Tab-separated table of C-alpha atoms in Angstrom:
chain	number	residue	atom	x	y	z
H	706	UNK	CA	-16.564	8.444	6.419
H	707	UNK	CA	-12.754	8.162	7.171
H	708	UNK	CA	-10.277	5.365	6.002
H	709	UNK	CA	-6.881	4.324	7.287
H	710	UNK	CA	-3.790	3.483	5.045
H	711	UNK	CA	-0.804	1.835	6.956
H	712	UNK	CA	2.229	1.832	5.312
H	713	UNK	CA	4.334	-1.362	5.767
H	714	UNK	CA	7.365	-1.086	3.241
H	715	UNK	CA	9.140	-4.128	2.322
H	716	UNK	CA	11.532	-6.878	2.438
H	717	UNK	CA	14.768	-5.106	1.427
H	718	UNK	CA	13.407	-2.837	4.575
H	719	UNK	CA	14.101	-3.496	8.361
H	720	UNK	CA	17.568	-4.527	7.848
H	721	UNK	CA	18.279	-3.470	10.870
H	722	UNK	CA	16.046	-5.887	11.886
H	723	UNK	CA	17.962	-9.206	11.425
H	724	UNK	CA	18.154	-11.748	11.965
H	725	UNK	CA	14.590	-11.206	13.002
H	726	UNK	CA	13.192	-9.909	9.801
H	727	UNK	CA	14.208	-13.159	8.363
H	728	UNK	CA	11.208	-15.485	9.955
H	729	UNK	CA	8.647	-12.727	9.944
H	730	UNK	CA	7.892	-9.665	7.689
H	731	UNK	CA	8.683	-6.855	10.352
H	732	UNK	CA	5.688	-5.152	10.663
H	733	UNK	CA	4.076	-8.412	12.330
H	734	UNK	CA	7.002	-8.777	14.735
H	735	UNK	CA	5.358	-9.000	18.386
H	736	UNK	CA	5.687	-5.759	20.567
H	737	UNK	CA	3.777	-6.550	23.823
H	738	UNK	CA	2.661	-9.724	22.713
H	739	UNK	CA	0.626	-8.669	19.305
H	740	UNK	CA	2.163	-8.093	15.861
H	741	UNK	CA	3.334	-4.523	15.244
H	742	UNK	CA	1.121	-3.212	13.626
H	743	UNK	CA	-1.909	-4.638	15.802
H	744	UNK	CA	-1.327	-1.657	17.331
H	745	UNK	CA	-1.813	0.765	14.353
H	746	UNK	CA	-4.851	-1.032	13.275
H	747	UNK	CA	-6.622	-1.341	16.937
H	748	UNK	CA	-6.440	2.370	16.798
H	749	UNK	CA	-7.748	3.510	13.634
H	750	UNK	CA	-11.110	0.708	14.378
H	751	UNK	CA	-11.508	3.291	17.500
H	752	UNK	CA	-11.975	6.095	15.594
H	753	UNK	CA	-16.239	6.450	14.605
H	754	UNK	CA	-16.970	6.023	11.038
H	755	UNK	CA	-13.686	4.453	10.188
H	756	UNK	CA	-14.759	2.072	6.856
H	757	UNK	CA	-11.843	0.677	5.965
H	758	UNK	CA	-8.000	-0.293	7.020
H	759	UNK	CA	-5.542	-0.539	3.686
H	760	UNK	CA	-2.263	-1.792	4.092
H	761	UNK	CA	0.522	-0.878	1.629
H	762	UNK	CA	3.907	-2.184	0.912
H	763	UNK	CA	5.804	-4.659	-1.227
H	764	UNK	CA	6.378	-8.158	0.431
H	765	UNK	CA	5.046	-10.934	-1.451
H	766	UNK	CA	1.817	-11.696	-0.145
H	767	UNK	CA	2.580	-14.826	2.411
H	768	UNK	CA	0.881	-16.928	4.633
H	769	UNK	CA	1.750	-15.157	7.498
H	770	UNK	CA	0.396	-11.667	6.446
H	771	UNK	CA	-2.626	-13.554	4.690
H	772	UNK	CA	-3.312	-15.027	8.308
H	773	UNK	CA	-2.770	-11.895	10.175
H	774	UNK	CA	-5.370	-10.291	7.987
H	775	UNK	CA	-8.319	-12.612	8.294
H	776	UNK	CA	-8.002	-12.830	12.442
H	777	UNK	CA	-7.461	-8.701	12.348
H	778	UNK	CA	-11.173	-8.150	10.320
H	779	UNK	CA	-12.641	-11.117	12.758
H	780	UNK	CA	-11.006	-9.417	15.617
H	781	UNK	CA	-11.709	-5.615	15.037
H	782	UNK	CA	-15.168	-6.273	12.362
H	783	UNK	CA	-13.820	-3.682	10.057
H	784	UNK	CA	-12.429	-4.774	6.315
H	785	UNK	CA	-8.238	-4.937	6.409
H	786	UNK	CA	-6.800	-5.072	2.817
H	787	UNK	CA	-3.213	-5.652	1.330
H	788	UNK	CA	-2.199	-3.755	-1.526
H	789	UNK	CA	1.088	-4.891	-2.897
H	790	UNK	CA	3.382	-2.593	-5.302
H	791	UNK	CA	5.526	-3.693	-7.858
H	792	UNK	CA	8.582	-2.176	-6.640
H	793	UNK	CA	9.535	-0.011	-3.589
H	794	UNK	CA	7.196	3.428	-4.374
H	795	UNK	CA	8.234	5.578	-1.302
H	796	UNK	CA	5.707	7.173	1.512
H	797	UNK	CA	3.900	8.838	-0.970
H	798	UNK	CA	4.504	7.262	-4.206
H	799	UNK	CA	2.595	4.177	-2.924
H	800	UNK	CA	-0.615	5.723	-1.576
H	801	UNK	CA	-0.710	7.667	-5.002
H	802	UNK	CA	-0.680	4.480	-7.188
H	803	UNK	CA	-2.805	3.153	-5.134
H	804	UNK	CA	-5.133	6.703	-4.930
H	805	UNK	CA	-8.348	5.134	-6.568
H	806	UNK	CA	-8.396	2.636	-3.948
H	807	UNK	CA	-7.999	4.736	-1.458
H	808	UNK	CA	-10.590	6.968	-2.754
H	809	UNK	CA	-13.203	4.886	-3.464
H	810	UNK	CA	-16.804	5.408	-1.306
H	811	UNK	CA	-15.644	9.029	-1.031
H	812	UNK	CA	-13.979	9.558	2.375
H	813	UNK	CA	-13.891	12.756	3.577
H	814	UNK	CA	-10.363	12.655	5.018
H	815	UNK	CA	-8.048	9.539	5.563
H	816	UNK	CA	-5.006	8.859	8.171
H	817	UNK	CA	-1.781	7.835	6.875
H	818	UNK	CA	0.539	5.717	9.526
H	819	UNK	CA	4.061	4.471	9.132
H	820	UNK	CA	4.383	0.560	10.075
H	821	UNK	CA	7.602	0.980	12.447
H	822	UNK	CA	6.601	3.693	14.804
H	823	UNK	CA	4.921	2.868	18.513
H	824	UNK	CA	2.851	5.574	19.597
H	825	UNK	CA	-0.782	6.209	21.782
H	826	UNK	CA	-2.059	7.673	18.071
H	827	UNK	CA	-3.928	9.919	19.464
H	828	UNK	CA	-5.951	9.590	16.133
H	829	UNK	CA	-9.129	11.014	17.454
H	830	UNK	CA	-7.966	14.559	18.834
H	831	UNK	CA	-5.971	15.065	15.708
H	832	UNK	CA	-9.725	14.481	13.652
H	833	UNK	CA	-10.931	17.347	16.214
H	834	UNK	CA	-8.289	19.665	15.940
H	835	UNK	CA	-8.608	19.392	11.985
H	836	UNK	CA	-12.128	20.200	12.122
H	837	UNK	CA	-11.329	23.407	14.682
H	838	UNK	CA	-8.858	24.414	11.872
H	839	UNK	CA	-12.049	24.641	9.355
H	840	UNK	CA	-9.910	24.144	6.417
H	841	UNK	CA	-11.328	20.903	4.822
H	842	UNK	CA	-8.525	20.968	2.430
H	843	UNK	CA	-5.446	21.345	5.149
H	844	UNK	CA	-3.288	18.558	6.239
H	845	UNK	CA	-1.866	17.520	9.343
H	846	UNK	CA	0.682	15.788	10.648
H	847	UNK	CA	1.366	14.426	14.221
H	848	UNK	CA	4.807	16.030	16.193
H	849	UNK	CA	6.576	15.283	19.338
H	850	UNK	CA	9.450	17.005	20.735
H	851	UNK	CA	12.945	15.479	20.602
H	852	UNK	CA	16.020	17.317	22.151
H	853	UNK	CA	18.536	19.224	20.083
H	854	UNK	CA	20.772	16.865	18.947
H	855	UNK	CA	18.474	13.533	18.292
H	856	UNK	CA	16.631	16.011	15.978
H	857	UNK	CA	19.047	15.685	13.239
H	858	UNK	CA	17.728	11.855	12.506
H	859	UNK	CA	14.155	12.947	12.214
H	860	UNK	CA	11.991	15.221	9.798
H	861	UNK	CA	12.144	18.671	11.684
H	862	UNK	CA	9.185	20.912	11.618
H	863	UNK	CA	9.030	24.953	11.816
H	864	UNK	CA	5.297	25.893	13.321
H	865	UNK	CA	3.669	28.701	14.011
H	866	UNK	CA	2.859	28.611	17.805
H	867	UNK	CA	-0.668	30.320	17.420
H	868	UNK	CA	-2.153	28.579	14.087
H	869	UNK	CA	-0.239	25.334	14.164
H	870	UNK	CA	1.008	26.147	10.615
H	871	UNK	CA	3.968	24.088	9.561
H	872	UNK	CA	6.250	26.888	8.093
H	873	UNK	CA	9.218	24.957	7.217
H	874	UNK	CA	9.953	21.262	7.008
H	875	UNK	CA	13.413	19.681	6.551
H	876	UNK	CA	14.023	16.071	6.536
H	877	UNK	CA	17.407	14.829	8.670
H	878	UNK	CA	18.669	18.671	8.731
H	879	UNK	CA	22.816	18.336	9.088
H	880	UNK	CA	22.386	21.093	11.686
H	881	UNK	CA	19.884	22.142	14.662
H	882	UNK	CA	16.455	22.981	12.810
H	883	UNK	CA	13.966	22.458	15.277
H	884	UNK	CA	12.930	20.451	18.290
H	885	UNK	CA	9.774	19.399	16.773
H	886	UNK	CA	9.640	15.717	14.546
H	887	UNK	CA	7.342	14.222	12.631
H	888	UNK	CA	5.642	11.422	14.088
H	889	UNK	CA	4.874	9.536	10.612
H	890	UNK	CA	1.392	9.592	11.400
H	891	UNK	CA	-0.469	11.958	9.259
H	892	UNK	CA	-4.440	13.211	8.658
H	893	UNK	CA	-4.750	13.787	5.101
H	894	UNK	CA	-8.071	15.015	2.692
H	895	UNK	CA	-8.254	13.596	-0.472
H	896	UNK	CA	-7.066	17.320	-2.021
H	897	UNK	CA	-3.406	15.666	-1.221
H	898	UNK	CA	-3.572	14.081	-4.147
H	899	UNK	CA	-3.381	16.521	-6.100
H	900	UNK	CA	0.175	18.090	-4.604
H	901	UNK	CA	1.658	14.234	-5.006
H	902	UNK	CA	0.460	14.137	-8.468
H	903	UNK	CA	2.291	17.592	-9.232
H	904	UNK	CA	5.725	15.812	-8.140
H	905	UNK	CA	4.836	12.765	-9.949
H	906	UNK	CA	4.192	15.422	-13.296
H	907	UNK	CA	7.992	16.922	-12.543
H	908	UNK	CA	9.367	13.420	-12.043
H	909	UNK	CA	8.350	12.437	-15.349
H	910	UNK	CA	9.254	15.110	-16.994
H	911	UNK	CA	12.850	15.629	-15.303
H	912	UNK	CA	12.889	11.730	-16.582
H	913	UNK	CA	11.653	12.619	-20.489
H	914	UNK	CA	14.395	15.160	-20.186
H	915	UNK	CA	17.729	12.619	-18.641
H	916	UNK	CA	15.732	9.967	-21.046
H	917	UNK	CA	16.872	6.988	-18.717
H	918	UNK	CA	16.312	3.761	-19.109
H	919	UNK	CA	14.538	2.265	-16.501
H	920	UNK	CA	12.700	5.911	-15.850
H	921	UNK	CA	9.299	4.781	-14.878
H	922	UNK	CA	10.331	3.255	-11.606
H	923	UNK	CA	12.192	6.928	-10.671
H	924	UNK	CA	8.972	8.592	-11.586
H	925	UNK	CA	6.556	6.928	-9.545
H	926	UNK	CA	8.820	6.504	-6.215
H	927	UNK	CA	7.768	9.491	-4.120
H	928	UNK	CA	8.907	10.414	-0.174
H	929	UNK	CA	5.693	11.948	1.322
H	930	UNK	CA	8.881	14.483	3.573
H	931	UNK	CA	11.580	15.205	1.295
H	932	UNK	CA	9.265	15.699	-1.857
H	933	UNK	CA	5.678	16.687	-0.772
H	934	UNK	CA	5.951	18.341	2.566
H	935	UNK	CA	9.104	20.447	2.156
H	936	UNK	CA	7.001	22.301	-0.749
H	937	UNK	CA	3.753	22.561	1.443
H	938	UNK	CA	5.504	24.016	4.041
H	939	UNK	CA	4.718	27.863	4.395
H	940	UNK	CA	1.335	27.687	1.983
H	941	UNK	CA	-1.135	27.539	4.775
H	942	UNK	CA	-1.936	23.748	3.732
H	943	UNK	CA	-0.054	21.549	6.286
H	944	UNK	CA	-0.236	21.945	10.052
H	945	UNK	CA	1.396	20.412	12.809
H	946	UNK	CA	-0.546	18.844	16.140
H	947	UNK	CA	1.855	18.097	18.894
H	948	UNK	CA	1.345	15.200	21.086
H	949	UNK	CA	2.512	15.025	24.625
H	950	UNK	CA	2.039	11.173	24.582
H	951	UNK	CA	4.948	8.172	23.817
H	952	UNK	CA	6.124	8.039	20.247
H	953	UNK	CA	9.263	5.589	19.532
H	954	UNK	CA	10.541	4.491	16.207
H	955	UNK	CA	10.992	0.175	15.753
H	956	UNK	CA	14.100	0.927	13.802
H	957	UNK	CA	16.408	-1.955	15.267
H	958	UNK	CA	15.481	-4.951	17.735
H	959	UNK	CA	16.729	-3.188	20.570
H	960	UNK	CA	14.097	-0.326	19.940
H	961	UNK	CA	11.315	-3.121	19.804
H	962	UNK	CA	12.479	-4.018	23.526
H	963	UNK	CA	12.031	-0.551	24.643
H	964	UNK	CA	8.240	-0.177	22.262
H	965	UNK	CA	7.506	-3.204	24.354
H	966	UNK	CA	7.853	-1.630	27.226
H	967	UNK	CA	5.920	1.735	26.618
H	968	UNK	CA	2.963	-0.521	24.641
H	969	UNK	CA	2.824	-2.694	28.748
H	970	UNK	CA	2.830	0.528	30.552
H	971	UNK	CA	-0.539	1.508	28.796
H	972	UNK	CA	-2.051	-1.968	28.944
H	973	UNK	CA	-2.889	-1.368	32.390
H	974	UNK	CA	-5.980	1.491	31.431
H	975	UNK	CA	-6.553	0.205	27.706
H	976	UNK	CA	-5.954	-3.852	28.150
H	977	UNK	CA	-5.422	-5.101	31.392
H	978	UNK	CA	-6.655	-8.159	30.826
H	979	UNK	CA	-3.108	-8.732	28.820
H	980	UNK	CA	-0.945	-8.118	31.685
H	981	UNK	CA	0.102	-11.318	34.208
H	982	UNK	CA	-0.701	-10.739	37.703
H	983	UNK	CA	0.807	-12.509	40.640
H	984	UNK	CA	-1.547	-15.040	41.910
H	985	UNK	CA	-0.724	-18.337	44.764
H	986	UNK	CA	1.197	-20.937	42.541
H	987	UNK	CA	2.143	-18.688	39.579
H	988	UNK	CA	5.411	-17.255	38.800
H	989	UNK	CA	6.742	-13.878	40.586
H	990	UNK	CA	5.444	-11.129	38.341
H	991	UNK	CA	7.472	-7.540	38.705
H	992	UNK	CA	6.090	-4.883	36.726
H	993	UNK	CA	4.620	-5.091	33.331
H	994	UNK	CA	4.894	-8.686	31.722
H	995	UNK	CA	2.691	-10.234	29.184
H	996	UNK	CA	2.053	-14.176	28.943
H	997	UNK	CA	0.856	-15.944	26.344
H	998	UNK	CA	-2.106	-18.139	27.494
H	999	UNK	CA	-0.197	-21.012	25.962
H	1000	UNK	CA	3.140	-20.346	27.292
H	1001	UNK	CA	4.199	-22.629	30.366
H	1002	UNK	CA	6.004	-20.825	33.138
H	1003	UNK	CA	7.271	-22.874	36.280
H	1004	UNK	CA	6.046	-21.291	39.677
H	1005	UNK	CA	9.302	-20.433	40.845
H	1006	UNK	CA	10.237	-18.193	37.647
H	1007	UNK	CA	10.422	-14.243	38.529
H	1008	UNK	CA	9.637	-12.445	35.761
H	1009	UNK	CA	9.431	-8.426	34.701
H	1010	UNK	CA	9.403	-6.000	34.570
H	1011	UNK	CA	8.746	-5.188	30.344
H	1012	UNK	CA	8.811	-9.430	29.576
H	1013	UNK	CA	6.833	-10.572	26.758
H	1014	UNK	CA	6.166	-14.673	26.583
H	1015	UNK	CA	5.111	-15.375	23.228
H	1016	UNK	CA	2.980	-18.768	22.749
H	1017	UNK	CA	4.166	-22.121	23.273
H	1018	UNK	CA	7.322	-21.310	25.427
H	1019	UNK	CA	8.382	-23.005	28.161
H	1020	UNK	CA	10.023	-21.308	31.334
H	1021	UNK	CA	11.663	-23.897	33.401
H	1022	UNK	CA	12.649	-23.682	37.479
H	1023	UNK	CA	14.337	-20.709	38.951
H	1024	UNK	CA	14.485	-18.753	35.594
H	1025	UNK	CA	14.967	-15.071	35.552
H	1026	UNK	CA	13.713	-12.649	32.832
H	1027	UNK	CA	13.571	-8.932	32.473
H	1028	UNK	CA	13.324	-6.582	29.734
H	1029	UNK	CA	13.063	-9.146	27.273
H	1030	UNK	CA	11.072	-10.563	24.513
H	1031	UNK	CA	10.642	-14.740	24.381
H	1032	UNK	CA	9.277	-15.713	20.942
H	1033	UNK	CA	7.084	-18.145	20.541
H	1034	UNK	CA	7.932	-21.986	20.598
H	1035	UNK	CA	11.400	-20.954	22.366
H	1036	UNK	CA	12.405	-22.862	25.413
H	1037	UNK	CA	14.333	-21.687	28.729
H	1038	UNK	CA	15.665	-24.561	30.346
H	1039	UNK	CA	16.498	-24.341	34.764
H	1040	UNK	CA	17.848	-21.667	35.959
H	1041	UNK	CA	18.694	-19.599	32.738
H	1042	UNK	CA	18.923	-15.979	32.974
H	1043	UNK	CA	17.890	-13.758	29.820
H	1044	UNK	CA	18.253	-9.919	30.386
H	1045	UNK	CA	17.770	-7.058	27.777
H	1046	UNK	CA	17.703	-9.963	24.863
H	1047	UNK	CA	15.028	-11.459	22.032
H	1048	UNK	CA	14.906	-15.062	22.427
H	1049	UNK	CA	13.938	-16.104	19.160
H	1050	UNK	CA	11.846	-18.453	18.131
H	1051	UNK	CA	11.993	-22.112	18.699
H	1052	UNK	CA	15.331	-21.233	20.353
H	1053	UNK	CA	16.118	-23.165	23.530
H	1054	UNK	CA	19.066	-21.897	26.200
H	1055	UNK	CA	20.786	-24.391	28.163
H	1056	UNK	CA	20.262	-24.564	32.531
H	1057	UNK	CA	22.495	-22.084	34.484
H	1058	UNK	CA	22.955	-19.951	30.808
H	1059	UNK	CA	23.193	-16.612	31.590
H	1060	UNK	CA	22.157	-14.708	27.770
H	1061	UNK	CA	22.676	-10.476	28.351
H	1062	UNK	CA	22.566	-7.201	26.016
H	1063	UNK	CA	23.491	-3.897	26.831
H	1064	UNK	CA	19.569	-1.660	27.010
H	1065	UNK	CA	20.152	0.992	24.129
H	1066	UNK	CA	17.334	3.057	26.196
H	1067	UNK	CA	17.010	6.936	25.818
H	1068	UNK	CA	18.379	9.064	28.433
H	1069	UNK	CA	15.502	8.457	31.268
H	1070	UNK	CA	16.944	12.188	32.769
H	1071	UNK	CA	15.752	13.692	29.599
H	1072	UNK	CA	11.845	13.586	28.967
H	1073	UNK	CA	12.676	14.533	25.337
H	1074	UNK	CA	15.309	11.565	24.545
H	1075	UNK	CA	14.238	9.390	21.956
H	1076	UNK	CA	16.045	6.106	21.288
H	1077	UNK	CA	19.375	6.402	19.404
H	1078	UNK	CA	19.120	4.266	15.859
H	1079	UNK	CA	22.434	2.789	16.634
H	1080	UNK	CA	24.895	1.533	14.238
H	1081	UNK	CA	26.100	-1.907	14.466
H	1082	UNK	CA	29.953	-0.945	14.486
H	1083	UNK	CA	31.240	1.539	15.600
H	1084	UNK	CA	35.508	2.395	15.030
H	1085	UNK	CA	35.077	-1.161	13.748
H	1086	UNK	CA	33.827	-2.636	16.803
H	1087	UNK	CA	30.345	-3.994	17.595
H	1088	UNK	CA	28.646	-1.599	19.636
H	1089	UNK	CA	26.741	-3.569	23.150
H	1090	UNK	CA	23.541	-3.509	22.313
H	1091	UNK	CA	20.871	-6.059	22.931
H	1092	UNK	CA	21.743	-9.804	22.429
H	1093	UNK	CA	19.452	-11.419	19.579
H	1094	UNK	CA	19.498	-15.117	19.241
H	1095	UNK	CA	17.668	-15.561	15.979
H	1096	UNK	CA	15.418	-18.681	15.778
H	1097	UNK	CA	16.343	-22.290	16.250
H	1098	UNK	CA	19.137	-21.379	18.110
H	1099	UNK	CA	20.553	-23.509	21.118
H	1100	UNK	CA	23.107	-22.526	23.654
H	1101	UNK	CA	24.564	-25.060	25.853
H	1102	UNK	CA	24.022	-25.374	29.653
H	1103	UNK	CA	26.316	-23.171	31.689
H	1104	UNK	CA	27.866	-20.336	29.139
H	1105	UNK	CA	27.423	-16.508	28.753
H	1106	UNK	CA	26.476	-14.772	25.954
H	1107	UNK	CA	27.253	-11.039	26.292
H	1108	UNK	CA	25.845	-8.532	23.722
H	1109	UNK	CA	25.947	-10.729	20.623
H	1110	UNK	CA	23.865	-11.545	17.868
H	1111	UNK	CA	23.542	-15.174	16.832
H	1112	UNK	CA	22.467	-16.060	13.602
H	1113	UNK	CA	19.454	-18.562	12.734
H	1114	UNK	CA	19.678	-21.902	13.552
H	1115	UNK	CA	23.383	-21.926	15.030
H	1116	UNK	CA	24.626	-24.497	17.847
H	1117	UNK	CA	26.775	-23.248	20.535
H	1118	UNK	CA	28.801	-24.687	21.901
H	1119	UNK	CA	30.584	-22.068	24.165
H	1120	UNK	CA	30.450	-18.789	26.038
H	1121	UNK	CA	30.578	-15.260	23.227
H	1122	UNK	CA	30.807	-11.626	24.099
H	1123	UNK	CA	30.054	-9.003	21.944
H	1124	UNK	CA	30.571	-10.778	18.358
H	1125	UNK	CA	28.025	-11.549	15.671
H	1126	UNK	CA	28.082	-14.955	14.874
H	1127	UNK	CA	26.918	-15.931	11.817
């Protein structure tokens, strides 16, 4: 039997993700119209003999994750659990204080899947391909290929191009290491334990040693890349399988507009029923767009492509939307326009607003590009990116707002360009 654990982190996490991360823990932010890490889960329940989804992280446990988890198991029949540290533990340090858990009914191997990456996890060929190996104590972990220089900002891995074998593995390398990253999605046997627990042993005693006061959180924090991997590399333990399908990270909002749009593009083989056709007396539909079923959209909307209409939102005359994400409960009044933005909840824009970000896409020329984690400022300016109106936001009829991120529950009451206004 297999098992799944998905690793969610916590609140002092995703702070690239405000204002957003303020009304909902990140990993349930929508991405094509289902929380985050719908996604994650929906793919593990496809794998046979899958037993049992963990969850790991430290938020508080709230309604919202406590509701999430009782319509998942209804959804997908499968048990979901929440496992909450004490204190920030790391990629690894949490799934090895949490190891008898994890352990328990004897699974023969389980997959390990960060929270904020999109991806087809192809979960199923990489439980193939670590049979083929024949090693029941190997590891894997999934790769894709990034170009030379967006490398740097990812774990870089050093294979052998016959065996798979991951022969060296550096973690944000300051120069070119290799163009293959790791995915955060990993296939591990229960023998992993044992290399975590040997870091854990050196932690401690480094910390009996320096004899510091608040040791025991230092101890138990462990990175699955920097402190497990980097020593595995080169034993014959860890391999890498390469995946030719879409991988993003959800670092910032603007990264969930463009996971949107590569979770849409797939909805048409694995959920079709989730993408908005054009039918006599509905709204102009271009592209990939998702709709709520409780979201009202006026006829003479044009929408797409890469929209998501969360629930309860209303869409009034003549309103324009693409590559956008409208959270639920948010209203667009006549006539607005709302382009590479995240309406957010319970927000409502004024008639003949026009509300516009700058896309912070990869390079479409390169099939390698991967989306640039952008800083906010840069040579203390804000940098266009998407515009974010956090929730319970209004902007008044007839005003632009141009690359700016509006704080929660702020009245406008003119036009902004690129500013944060808090």
């Amino acid at each position: 039997m297999l098992k799944a654990v998905v690793l969610i982190g916590g609140p002092q996490k995703g702070t690239r993700f405000r204002p957003l991360s303020f009304e909902v823990p990140k990993p349930l932010f929508p991405v094509a119209g289902v929380p985050m890490i719908q996604h994650h889960i929906e793919a593990c329940t496809k794998v046979p003999n899958m037993k049992e989804i963990l969850l790991i992280g430290f938020y508080q446990p709230n309604e919202a994750l406590s509701r999430f988890l009782v319509s998942a198991q209804q959804e997908f029949k499968i048990p979901i659990r929440y496992l909450q540290e004490y204190a920030a533990l790391g990629t690894g340090g949490g799934i090895y204080h949490f190891r008898d858990q994890i352990l328990s009914g004897n699974p023969e191997a389980f997959f390990v899947l960060n929270a904020d990456v999109c991806s087809e996890f192809p979960l199923g060929e990489m439980l193939s391909f670590h049979r083929q190996l024949g090693n029941p104590d190997s590891f894997l972990m999934l790769g894709t290929t990034a170009n030379r220089k967006q490398s740097l900002n990812y774990g870089c891995i050093v294979a052998n191009t016959e065996t798979h074998e991951v022969l060296h593995y550096v973690e944000k390398p300051s120069t070119f290491v290799s163009e293959l990253i790791n995915c955060g999605i990993y296939l591990f046997t229960p023998a992993i334990f044992h290399h975590i627990g040997a870091v854990f042993q050196r932690n401690q005693q480094e910390l009996l040693l320096e004899e510091s006061t608040n040791g025991w959180q230092r101890a138990e924090a462990i990175r699955l890349e920097q402190d497990v991997f980097t020593a595995l590399a080169g034993q014959g333990r860890l391999f890498a399988y390469k995946t030719e399908g879409f991988w993003s990270q959800i670092k910032s909002a603007g990264s969930a507009i463009y996971a949107s749009r590569l979770y849409l593009s797939c909805y048409s083989q694995c959920h079709p029923e989730r993408l908005a056709q054009n039918q006599p007396g509905g709204p102009t539909i271009r592209g990939n767009v998702y709709i709520h079923p409780a979201a009202s959209v006026d006829p003479s909307a044009v929408l797409g492509p890469n929209v998501s209409i969360g629930k309860g939102v209303t869409i009034g005359a003549g309103v324009r939307v693409r590559e956008s994400i409208i959270l639920h409960g948010a209203s667009l009044q006549d006539h607005t326009c709302v382009l590479n933005s995240i309406v957010g909840w319970d927000s409502t824009i004024g008639r003949w607003a026009r509300v516009e970000g700058t896309p912070s896409d990869p390079n479409p020329n390169d099939p390698y590009a991967k989306i640039d984690s952008e800083t906010l400022f840069r040579d203390g300016r804000l940098t266009p990116s998407i515009t974010i109106l956090g929730c319970n936001v209004t902007i008044p009829a007839e005003v632009v707002i141009l690359n700016s991120i509006v704080l929660p529950h702020k009245e406008l009451s003119r036009s902004f360009k690129n500013q944060i206004i808090l």
